Coordinates of C-alpha atoms in Angstrom, one line a residue:
X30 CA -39.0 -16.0 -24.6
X31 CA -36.3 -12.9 -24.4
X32 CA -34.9 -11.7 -21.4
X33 CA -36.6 -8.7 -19.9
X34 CA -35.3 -5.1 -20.2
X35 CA -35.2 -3.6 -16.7
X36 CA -36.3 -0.3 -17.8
X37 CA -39.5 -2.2 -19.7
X38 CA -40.7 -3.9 -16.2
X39 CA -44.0 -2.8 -16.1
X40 CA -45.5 -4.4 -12.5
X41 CA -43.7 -6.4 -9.6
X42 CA -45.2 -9.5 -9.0
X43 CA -45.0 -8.7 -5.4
X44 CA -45.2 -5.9 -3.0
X45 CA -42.7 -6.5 -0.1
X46 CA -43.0 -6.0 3.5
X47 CA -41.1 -3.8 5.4
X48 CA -40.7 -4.7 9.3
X49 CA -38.7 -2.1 11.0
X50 CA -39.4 -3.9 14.3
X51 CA -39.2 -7.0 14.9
X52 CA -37.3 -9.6 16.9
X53 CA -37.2 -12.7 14.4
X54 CA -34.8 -12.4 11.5
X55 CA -36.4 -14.8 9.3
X56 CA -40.3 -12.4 8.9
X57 CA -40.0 -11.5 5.3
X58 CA -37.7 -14.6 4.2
X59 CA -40.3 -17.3 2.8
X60 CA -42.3 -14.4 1.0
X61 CA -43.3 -15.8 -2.1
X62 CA -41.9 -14.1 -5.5
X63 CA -42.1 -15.0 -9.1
X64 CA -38.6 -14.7 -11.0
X65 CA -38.8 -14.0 -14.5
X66 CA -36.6 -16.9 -16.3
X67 CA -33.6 -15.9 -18.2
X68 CA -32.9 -16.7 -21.7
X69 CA -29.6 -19.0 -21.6
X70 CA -29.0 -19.2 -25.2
X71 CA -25.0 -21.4 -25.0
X72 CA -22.2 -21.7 -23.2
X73 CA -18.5 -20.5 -23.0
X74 CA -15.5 -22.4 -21.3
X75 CA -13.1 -20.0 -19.3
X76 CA -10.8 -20.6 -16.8
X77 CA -12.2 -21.0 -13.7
X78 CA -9.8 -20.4 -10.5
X79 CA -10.7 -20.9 -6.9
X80 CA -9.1 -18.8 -4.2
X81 CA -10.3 -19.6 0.1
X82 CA -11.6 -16.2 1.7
X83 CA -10.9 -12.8 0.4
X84 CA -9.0 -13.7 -2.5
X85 CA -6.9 -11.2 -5.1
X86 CA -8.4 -8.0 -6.1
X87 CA -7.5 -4.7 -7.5
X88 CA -7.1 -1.2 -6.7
X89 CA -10.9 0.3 -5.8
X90 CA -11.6 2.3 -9.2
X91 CA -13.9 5.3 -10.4
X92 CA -14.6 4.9 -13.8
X93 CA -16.9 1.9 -13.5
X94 CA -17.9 1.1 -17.0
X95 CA -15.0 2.1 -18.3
X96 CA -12.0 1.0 -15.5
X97 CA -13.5 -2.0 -13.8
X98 CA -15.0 -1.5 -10.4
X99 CA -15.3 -3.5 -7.2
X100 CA -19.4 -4.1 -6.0
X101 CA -19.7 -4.2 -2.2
X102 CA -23.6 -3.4 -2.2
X103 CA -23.2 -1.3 0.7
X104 CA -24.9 2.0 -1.2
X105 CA -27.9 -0.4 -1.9
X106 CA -31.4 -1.2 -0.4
X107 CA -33.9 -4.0 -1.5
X108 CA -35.6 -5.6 1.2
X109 CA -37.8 -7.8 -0.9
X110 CA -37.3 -10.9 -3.1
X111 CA -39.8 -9.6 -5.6
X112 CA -37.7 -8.8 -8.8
X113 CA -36.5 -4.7 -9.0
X114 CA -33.5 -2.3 -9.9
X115 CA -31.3 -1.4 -7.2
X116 CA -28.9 1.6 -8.0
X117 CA -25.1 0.7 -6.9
X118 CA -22.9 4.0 -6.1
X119 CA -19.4 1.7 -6.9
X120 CA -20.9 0.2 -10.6
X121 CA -24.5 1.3 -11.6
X122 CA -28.0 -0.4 -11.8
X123 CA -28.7 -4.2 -11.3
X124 CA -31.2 -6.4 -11.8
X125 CA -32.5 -8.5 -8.6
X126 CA -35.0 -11.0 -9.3
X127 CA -35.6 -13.3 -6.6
X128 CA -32.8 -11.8 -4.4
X129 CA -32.7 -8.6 -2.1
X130 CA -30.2 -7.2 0.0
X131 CA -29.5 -8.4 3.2
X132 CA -28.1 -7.2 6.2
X133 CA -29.0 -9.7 8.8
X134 CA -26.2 -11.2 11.0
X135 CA -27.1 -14.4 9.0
X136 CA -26.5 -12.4 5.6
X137 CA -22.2 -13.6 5.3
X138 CA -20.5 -10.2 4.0
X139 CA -17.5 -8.1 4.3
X140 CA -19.1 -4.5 5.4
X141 CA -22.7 -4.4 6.3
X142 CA -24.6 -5.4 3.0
X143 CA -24.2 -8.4 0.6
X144 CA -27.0 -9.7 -2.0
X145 CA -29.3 -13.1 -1.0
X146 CA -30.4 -14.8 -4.0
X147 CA -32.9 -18.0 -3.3
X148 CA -33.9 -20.3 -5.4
X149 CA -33.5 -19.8 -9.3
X150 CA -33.1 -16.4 -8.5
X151 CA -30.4 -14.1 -10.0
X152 CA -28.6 -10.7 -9.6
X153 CA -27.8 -8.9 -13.2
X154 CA -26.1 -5.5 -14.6
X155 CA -28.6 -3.2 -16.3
X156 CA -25.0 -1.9 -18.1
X157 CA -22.2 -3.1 -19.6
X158 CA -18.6 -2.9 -20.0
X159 CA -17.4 -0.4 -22.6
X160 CA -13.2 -2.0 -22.7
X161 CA -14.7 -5.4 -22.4
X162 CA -13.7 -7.1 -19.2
X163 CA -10.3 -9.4 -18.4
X164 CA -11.2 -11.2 -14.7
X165 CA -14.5 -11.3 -12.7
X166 CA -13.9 -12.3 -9.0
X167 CA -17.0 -13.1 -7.4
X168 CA -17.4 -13.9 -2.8
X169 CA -19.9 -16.7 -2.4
X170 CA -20.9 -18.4 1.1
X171 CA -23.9 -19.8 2.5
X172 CA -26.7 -18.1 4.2
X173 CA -27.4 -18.7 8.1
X174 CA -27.4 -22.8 8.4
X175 CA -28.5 -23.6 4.7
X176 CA -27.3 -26.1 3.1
X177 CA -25.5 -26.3 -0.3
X178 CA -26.3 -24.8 -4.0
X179 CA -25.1 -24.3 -7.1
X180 CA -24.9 -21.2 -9.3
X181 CA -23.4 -20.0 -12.5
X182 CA -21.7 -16.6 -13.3
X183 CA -23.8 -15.8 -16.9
X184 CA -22.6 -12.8 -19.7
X185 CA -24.9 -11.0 -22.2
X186 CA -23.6 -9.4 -25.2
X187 CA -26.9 -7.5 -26.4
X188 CA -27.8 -5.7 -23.7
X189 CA -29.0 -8.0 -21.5
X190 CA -31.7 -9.5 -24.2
X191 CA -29.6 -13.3 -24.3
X192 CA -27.1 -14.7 -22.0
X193 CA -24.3 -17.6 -21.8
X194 CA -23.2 -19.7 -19.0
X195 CA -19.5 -18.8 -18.3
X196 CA -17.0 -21.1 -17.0
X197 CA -17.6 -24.0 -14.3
X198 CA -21.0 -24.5 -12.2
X199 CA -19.8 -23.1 -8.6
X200 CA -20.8 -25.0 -5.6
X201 CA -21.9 -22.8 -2.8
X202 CA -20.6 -24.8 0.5
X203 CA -19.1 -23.1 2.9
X204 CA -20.5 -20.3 5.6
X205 CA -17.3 -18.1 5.0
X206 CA -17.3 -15.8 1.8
X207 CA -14.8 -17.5 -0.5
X208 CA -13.5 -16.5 -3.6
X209 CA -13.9 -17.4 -7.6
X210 CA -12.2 -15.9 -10.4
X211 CA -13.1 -15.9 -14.1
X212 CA -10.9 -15.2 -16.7
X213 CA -12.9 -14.0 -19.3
X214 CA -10.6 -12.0 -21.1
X215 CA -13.6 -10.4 -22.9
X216 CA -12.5 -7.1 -25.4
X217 CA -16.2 -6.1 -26.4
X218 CA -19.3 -5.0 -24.6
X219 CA -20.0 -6.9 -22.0
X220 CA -23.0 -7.2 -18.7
X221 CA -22.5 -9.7 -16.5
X222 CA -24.6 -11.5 -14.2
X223 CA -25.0 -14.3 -11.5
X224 CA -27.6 -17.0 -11.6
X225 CA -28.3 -19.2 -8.6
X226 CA -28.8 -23.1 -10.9
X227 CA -29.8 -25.3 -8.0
X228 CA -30.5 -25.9 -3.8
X229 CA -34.1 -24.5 -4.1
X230 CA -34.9 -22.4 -1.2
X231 CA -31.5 -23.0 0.3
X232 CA -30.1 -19.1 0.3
X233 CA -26.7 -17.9 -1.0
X234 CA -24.8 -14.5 -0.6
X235 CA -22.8 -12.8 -2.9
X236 CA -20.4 -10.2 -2.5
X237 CA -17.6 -7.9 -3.0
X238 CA -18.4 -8.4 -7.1
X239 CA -15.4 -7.1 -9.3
X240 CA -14.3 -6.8 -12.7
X241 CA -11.0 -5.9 -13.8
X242 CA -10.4 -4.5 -18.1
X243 CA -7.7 -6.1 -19.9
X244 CA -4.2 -4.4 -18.9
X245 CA -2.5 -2.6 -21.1
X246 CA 1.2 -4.2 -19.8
X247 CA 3.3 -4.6 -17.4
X248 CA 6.2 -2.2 -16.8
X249 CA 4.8 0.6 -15.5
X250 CA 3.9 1.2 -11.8
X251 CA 0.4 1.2 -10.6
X252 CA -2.3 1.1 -7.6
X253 CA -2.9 -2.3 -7.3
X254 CA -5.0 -4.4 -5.2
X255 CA -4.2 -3.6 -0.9
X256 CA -5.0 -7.6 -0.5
X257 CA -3.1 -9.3 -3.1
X258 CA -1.9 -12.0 -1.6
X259 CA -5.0 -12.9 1.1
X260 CA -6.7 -12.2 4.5
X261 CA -4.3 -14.1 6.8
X262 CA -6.6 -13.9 9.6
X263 CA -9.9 -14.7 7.9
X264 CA -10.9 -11.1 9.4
X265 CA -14.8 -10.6 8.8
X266 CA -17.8 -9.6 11.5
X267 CA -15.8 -10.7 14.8
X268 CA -15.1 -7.8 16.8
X269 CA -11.6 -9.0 17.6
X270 CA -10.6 -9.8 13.9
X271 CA -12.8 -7.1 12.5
X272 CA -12.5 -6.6 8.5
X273 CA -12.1 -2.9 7.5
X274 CA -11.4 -2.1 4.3
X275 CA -10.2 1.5 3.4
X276 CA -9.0 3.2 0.2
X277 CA -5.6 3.0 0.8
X278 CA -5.2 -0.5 3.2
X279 CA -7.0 -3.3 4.5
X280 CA -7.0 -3.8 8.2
X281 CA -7.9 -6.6 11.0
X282 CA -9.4 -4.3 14.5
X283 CA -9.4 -5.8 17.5
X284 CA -11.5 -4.3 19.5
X285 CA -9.9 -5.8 22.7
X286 CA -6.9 -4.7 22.3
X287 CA -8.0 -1.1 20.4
X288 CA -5.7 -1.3 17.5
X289 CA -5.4 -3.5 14.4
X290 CA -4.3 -7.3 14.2
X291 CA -2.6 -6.5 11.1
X292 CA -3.0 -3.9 8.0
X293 CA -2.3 -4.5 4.5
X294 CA -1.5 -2.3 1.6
X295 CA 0.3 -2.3 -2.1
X296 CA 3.1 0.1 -2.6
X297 CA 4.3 1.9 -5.7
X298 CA 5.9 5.0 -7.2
X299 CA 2.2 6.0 -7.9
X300 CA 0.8 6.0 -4.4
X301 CA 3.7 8.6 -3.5
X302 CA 4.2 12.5 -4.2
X303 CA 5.0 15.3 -2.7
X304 CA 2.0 16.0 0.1
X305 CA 3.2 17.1 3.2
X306 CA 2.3 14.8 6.3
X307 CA -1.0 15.9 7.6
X308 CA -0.2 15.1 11.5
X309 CA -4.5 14.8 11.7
X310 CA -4.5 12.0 13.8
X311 CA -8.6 11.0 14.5
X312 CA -10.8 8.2 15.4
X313 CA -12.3 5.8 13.2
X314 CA -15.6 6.6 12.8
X315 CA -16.2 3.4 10.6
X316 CA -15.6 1.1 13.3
X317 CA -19.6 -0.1 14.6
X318 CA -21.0 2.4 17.2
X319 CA -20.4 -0.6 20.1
X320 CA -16.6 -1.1 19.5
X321 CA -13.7 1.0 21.3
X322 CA -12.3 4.1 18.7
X323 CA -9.3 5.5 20.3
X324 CA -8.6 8.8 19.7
X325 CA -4.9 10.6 19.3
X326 CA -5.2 11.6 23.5
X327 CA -5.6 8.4 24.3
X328 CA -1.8 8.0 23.6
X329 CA -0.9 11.5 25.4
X330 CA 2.1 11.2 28.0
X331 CA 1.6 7.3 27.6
X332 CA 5.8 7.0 26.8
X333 CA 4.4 5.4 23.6
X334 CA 4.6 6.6 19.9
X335 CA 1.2 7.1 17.8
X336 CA 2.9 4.3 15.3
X337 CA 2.0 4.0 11.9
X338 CA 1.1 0.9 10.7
X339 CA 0.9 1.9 7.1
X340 CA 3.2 4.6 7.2
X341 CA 2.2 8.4 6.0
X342 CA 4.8 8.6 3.4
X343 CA 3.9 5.6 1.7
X344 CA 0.5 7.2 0.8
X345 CA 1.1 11.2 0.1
X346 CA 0.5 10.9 -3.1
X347 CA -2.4 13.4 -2.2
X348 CA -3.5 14.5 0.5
X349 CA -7.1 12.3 1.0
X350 CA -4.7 9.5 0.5
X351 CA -2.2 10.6 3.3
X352 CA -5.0 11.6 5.7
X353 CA -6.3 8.5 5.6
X354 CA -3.0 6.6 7.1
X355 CA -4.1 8.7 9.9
X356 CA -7.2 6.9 11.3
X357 CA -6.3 5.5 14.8
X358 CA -7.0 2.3 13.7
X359 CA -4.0 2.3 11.5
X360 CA -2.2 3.2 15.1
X361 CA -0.4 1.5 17.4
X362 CA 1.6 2.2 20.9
X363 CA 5.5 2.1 19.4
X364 CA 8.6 2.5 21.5
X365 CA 10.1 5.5 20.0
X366 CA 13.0 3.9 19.7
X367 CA 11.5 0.7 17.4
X368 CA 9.6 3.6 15.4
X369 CA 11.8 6.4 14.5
X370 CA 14.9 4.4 14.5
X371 CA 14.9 0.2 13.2
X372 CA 11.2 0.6 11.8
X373 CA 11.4 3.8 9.8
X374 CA 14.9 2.9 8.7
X375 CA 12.6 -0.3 6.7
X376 CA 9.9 2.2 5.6
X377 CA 12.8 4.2 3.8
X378 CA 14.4 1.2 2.1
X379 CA 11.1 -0.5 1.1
X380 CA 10.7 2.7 -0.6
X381 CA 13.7 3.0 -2.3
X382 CA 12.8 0.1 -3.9
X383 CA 9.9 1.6 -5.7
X384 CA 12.3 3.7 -7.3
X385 CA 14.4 1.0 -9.1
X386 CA 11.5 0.2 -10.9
X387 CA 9.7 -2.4 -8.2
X388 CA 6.0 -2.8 -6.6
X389 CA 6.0 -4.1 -3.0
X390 CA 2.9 -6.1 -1.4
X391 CA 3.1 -5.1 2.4
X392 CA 1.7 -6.8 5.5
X393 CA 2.1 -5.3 9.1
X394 CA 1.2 -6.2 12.5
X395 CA 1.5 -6.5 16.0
X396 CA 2.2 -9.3 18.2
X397 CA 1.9 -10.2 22.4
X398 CA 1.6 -7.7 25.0
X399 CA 3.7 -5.6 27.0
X400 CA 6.5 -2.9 25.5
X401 CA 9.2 -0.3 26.7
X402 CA 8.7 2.9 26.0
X403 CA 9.7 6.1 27.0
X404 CA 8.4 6.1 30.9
X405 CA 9.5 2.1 31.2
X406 CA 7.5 -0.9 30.5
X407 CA 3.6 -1.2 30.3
X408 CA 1.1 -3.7 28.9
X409 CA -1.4 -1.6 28.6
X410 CA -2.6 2.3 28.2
X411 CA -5.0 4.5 28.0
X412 CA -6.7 2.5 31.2
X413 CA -6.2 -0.8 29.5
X414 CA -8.5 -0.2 26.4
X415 CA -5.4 -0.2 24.1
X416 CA -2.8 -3.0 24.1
X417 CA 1.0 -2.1 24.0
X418 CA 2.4 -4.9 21.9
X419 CA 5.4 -7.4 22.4
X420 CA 6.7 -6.7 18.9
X421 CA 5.6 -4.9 15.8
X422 CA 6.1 -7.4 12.8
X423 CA 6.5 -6.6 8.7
X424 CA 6.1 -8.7 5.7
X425 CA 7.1 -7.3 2.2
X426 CA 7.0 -9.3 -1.2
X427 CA 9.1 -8.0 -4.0
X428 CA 8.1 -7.5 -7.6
X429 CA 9.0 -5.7 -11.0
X430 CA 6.1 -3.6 -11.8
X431 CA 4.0 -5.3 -13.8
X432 CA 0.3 -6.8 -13.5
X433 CA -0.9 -10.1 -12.9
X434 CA 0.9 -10.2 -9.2
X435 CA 0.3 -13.3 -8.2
X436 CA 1.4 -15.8 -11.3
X437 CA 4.5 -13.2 -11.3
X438 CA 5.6 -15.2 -8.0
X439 CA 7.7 -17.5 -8.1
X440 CA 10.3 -19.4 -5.7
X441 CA 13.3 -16.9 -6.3
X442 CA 10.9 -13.7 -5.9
X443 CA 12.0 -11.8 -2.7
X444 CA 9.9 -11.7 0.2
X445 CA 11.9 -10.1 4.2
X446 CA 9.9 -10.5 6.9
X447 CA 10.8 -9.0 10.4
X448 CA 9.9 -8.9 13.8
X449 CA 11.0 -5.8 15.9
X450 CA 10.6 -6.0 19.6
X451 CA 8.7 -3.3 21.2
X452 CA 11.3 -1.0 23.3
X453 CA 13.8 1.8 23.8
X454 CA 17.8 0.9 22.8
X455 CA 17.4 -1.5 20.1
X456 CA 19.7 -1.5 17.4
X457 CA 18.8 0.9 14.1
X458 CA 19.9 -1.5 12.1
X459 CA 17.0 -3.3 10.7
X460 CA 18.0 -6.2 8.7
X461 CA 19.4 -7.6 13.2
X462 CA 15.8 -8.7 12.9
X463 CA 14.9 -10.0 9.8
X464 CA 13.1 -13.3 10.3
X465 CA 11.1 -16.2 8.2
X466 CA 7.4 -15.5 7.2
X467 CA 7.2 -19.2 9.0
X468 CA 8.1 -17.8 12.2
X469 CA 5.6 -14.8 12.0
X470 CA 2.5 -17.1 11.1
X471 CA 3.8 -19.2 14.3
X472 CA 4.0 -16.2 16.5
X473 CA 0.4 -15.3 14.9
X474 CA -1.6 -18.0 13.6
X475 CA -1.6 -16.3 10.5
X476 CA -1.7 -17.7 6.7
X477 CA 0.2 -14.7 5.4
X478 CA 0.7 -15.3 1.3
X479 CA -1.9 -17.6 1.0
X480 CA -3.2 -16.9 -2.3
X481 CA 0.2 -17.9 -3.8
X482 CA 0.6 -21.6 -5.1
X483 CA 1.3 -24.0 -2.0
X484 CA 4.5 -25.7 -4.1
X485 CA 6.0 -21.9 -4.0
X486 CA 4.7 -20.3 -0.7
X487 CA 6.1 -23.1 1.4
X488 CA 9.4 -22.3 -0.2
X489 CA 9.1 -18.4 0.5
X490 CA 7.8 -18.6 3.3
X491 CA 10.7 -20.6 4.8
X492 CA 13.5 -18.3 3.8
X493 CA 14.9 -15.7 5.6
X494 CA 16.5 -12.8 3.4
X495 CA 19.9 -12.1 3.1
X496 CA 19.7 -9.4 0.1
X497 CA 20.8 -6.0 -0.1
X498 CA 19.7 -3.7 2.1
X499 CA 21.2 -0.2 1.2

């Protein structure tokens, strides 16, 4: 029997039921649904790597098919288990057959949306890959209190009428969305799909689907992934470590203190140009409707500076880019003295770097409570919904531009971490407060560079840098 083609479904098996009202979750769940087998016609071995939690990924891309893309299914809707296309704004159509998109708090995801598969159920492209296809990272957890399943990640190289297995069966264990990478390393036209293989009605989510091309070398700068190197706080759905991802960074918000935990972001000689700072300071409409979104007054005649996290100049490259750094919650109350004086002195040199020929994978945040600003100390503003922090702390790994970040790593690859208290007549210099990345995961809880290899992140991690610094 061959494999369907979507555009030749004639019937559903099922009509679904919408329930627009309703105070049980689980309503539409156990609906029955026939899925149409697929045709698994071999197997191919790839290598097969498994990251905890976010995971690497690249830059966000636009030309899908022809780029790569990364698949949030947040522009989708498909309520029903009953097989059906769903059109995907960031990659095109997919087949869902015995899997919907859920957005239930039991649905594990990143934004609002992730696909539920059940069963034998599976989730396909209706298109393919014209450059072929080099990794595909896939975000797997359990739904709700299931227990465990299995699922494979299958390939079709006709169109979707026959499909393989590729690389290892993936166990489905855990309730937080973890990563698996494939290294397919694929150069022809490719569709990829994901098949759940065993745990019956036991439910798995799947999200944040990318594929990457092959790169054409290293050498030359790029835009590369804002989350190399992993979500150190496990940030997701909790209001206080609240995962926001945004063109140009990845965040933490905590909405208790109404600023971010931390914020992330890849710097290169491409994100930078020539655009003027915007100075458009404005609330973060992206943050859910119930948590705090500060807004620039918030900080007026506080004593405090509106502090970039990531900074304006590392992103005026153009000017959506630079208006995005700033979005309050990429703000934080800074003594004026940390941020135009120690703190901007860093910006400028981690810059500098990027024109010696270097990329540098960035990690911010903010740590304690209570700072010095301009009218004396205060632990809070804005009538306690924002935090003043203790210390604003940075984390910057050091590469020669290339691709492939993360095997580039190794134990003599430069990584300064500092930690800059939070007041008025500190000294400028900033390398009086350089630090280990052991102390700032102490101070924080954090696992900063946790995609790296254990033998060589306990070594960086423990080092504090005595480079250059001019």
């Amino acid at each position: 029997m061959k494999l369907f083609r979507t555009n030749s479904i004639a019937f559903y098996f099922l009509f679904s039921f919408f329930l627009t009202a309703c105070s049980v979750e689980e309503d539409f769940v156990d609906q029955a649904s026939e899925t149409i087998p697929l045709e698994i016609t071999g197997e191919l071995k790839v290598l097969t790597n498994y990251y905890d939690n976010e995971g690497p990924h690249d830059h966000f891309f636009n030309q899908k098919r022809i780029d790569g893309f990364t698949e949030t299914y947040e522009s989708g809707s498909k309520g029903s288990y009953a097989g059906g296309t769903v059109t995907l704004t960031d990659s095109g159509d997919w087949y869902l057959s015995d899997a919907l998109i859920g957005s239930l708090s039991n649905d594990r995801k990143y934004g609002s949306k992730s696909v539920r598969i059940r069963n034998t159920g599976y989730a396909i492209m209706s298109f393919s890959m014209d450059n072929g296809a080099e990794t595909v990272r896939i975000r797997h957890a359990k739904y709700g209190n299931n227990g465990n399943s299995t699922w494979r990640l299958i390939a079709s190289y006709d169109n979707g009428v026959s499909w393989y297995y590729v690389g290892s069966e993936i166990t489905t264990s855990s309730t937080t969305l973890n990563t698996v990478s494939f290294n397919v390393n694929e150069t022809g036209n490719v569709r990829y799909g994901i098949q759940k293989t065993s745990g019956g009605s036991n439910r798995i989510n799947i999200d944040n689907v990318e594929i990457t091309i092959p790169s054409s070398g290293g050498g030359v700068a790029g835009k590369d992934s804002n989350i190399t190197f992993g979500n150190p706080s496990d940030a997701g759905s909790n209001s206080d470590n609240y995962y926001l991802s945004k063109p140009d960074f990845i965040l933490s918000y905590n909405n208790a203190k109404g600023t971010a935990n931390w914020v992330s972001w890849h710097l290169s000689s491409a994100w930078t140009g020539n655009t003027p700072r915007c100075n458009c300071f404005k609330r973060d409409t992206s943050l859910p409707s119930s948590f705090f979104r500060a807004t620039s007054s918030d900080y007026t005649n506080s004593g405090f500076d509106r502090g970039h996290l990531c900074p304006s100049a590392d992103r005026n490259g153009s000017e959506d880019s630079n208006e995005n750094t700033y979005y309050m919650t990429n703000i934080a109350p800074q003594a004026p003295d940390n941020n135009q004086r120690s703190w901007a002195n860093f910006e400028n040199y981690l810059r500098s770097l990027t024109l010696e020929g270097n990329e540098v994978h960035i990690i911010t945040g903010v740590v304690g409570s209570g700072g010095t600003g301009r009218n004396g100390f205060a632990s809070t503003i804005d009538g306690g919904n924002i935090t003043v922090p203790d210390s604003f702390w940075k984390v910057a790994l050091i590469l020669p531009n290339g691709t492939n970040d993360i095997n580039r790593v190794t134990t003599s690859t430069r990584v300064i971490a500092i930690n800059v208290p939070n007041d008025q007549g500190i000294s400028t210099d900033w390398t009086q407060f350089r630090t280990s990345v052991d102390s700032i995961e102490s101070l924080t809880g954090y696992d900063l560079l946790e995609n790296i290899t254990n033998s060589i992140e306990s070594v960086l991690e423990s080092v504090i840098d005595n480079g250059p610094f001019n």
